[in-house]
Amino acid sequence: MEEEKINIIMRQTTYTAEESSNKLTHFNGDVLNVLRDYLNIYQSNKSDKSANVPASVNQQIYKEFHELFKSPKMK
């Protein structure tokens, strides 16, 4: 099974068999994570998305309304 995973990694990347084996060990046998690392694709956490700016102007407006009414100044 490990040899099959190494072959998959070698077909999809420019890694040698030794590099593929090392990366596979580093990522606990997860081929997808090895490929993501090779392509510099990193999954973001849900908490990172909450820090992002809203996608539309309308979302920004409602976010500001929410923050305004939530603030202690309104009491």
mmCIF file of C-alpha atoms in Angstrom:
data_model
loop_
_atom_site.group_PDB
_atom_site.id
_atom_site.type_symbol
_atom_site.label_atom_id
_atom_site.label_comp_id
_atom_site.label_asym_id
_atom_site.label_seq_id
_atom_site.Cartn_x
_atom_site.Cartn_y
_atom_site.Cartn_z
ATOM 1 C CA MET A 1 0.000 0.000 0.000
ATOM 2 C CA GLU A 2 2.826 2.411 0.850
ATOM 3 C CA GLU A 3 4.542 1.679 -2.464
ATOM 4 C CA GLU A 4 1.316 2.530 -4.290
ATOM 5 C CA LYS A 5 1.057 5.860 -2.456
ATOM 6 C CA ILE A 6 4.685 6.660 -3.300
ATOM 7 C CA ASN A 7 3.980 5.925 -6.971
ATOM 8 C CA ILE A 8 0.956 8.233 -6.934
ATOM 9 C CA ILE A 9 3.028 11.040 -5.418
ATOM 10 C CA MET A 10 5.829 10.500 -7.927
ATOM 11 C CA ARG A 11 3.365 10.658 -10.847
ATOM 12 C CA GLN A 12 1.807 13.884 -9.610
ATOM 13 C CA THR A 13 5.004 15.674 -8.522
ATOM 14 C CA THR A 14 8.689 15.880 -9.349
ATOM 15 C CA TYR A 15 9.627 14.115 -6.102
ATOM 16 C CA THR A 16 11.928 11.109 -6.168
ATOM 17 C CA ALA A 17 10.949 7.871 -4.417
ATOM 18 C CA GLU A 18 12.985 8.868 -1.357
ATOM 19 C CA GLU A 19 11.475 12.363 -1.209
ATOM 20 C CA SER A 20 7.997 10.910 -1.650
ATOM 21 C CA SER A 21 8.571 8.459 1.177
ATOM 22 C CA ASN A 22 9.857 11.220 3.467
ATOM 23 C CA LYS A 23 6.919 13.501 2.676
ATOM 24 C CA LEU A 24 4.482 10.634 3.157
ATOM 25 C CA THR A 25 5.986 9.942 6.574
ATOM 26 C CA HIS A 26 5.884 13.650 7.444
ATOM 27 C CA PHE A 27 2.182 13.878 6.548
ATOM 28 C CA ASN A 28 1.256 10.600 8.304
ATOM 29 C CA GLY A 29 0.526 8.710 5.090
ATOM 30 C CA ASP A 30 -1.915 11.259 3.657
ATOM 31 C CA VAL A 31 -1.287 11.550 -0.088
ATOM 32 C CA LEU A 32 -3.597 14.553 -0.480
ATOM 33 C CA ASN A 33 -1.690 16.544 2.117
ATOM 34 C CA VAL A 34 1.596 15.730 0.369
ATOM 35 C CA LEU A 35 0.153 16.996 -2.911
ATOM 36 C CA ARG A 36 -1.280 20.102 -1.241
ATOM 37 C CA ASP A 37 2.130 20.827 0.235
ATOM 38 C CA TYR A 38 3.760 20.395 -3.173
ATOM 39 C CA LEU A 39 1.248 22.795 -4.749
ATOM 40 C CA ASN A 40 1.372 25.204 -1.771
ATOM 41 C CA ILE A 41 -2.341 24.787 -1.092
ATOM 42 C CA TYR A 42 -3.229 25.182 2.548
ATOM 43 C CA GLN A 43 -6.666 24.775 4.036
ATOM 44 C CA SER A 44 -7.858 27.708 6.064
ATOM 45 C CA ASN A 45 -9.587 27.270 9.382
ATOM 46 C CA LYS A 46 -13.168 28.367 9.897
ATOM 47 C CA SER A 47 -11.886 30.970 12.392
ATOM 48 C CA ASP A 48 -9.774 32.546 9.640
ATOM 49 C CA LYS A 49 -12.877 33.093 7.531
ATOM 50 C CA SER A 50 -14.578 35.096 10.287
ATOM 51 C CA ALA A 51 -11.708 37.606 10.195
ATOM 52 C CA ASN A 52 -12.178 38.216 6.467
ATOM 53 C CA VAL A 53 -13.961 41.220 5.067
ATOM 54 C CA PRO A 54 -17.545 40.453 4.008
ATOM 55 C CA ALA A 55 -17.913 39.503 0.352
ATOM 56 C CA SER A 56 -20.359 42.231 -0.677
ATOM 57 C CA VAL A 57 -21.195 45.834 0.159
ATOM 58 C CA ASN A 58 -24.548 44.703 1.522
ATOM 59 C CA GLN A 59 -22.846 42.295 3.925
ATOM 60 C CA GLN A 60 -20.508 45.069 5.056
ATOM 61 C CA ILE A 61 -23.463 47.393 5.764
ATOM 62 C CA TYR A 62 -25.296 44.794 7.849
ATOM 63 C CA LYS A 63 -22.099 43.878 9.663
ATOM 64 C CA GLU A 64 -21.635 47.513 10.666
ATOM 65 C CA PHE A 65 -25.284 47.741 11.807
ATOM 66 C CA HIS A 66 -24.746 44.635 13.893
ATOM 67 C CA GLU A 67 -21.567 46.023 15.456
ATOM 68 C CA LEU A 68 -23.265 49.382 16.112
ATOM 69 C CA PHE A 69 -26.234 47.875 17.932
ATOM 70 C CA LYS A 70 -24.045 45.403 19.774
ATOM 71 C CA SER A 71 -21.721 48.092 21.131
ATOM 72 C CA PRO A 72 -22.194 49.397 24.701
ATOM 73 C CA LYS A 73 -22.615 52.976 23.402
ATOM 74 C CA MET A 74 -26.153 52.187 22.296
ATOM 75 C CA LYS A 75 -27.321 51.355 25.839
#
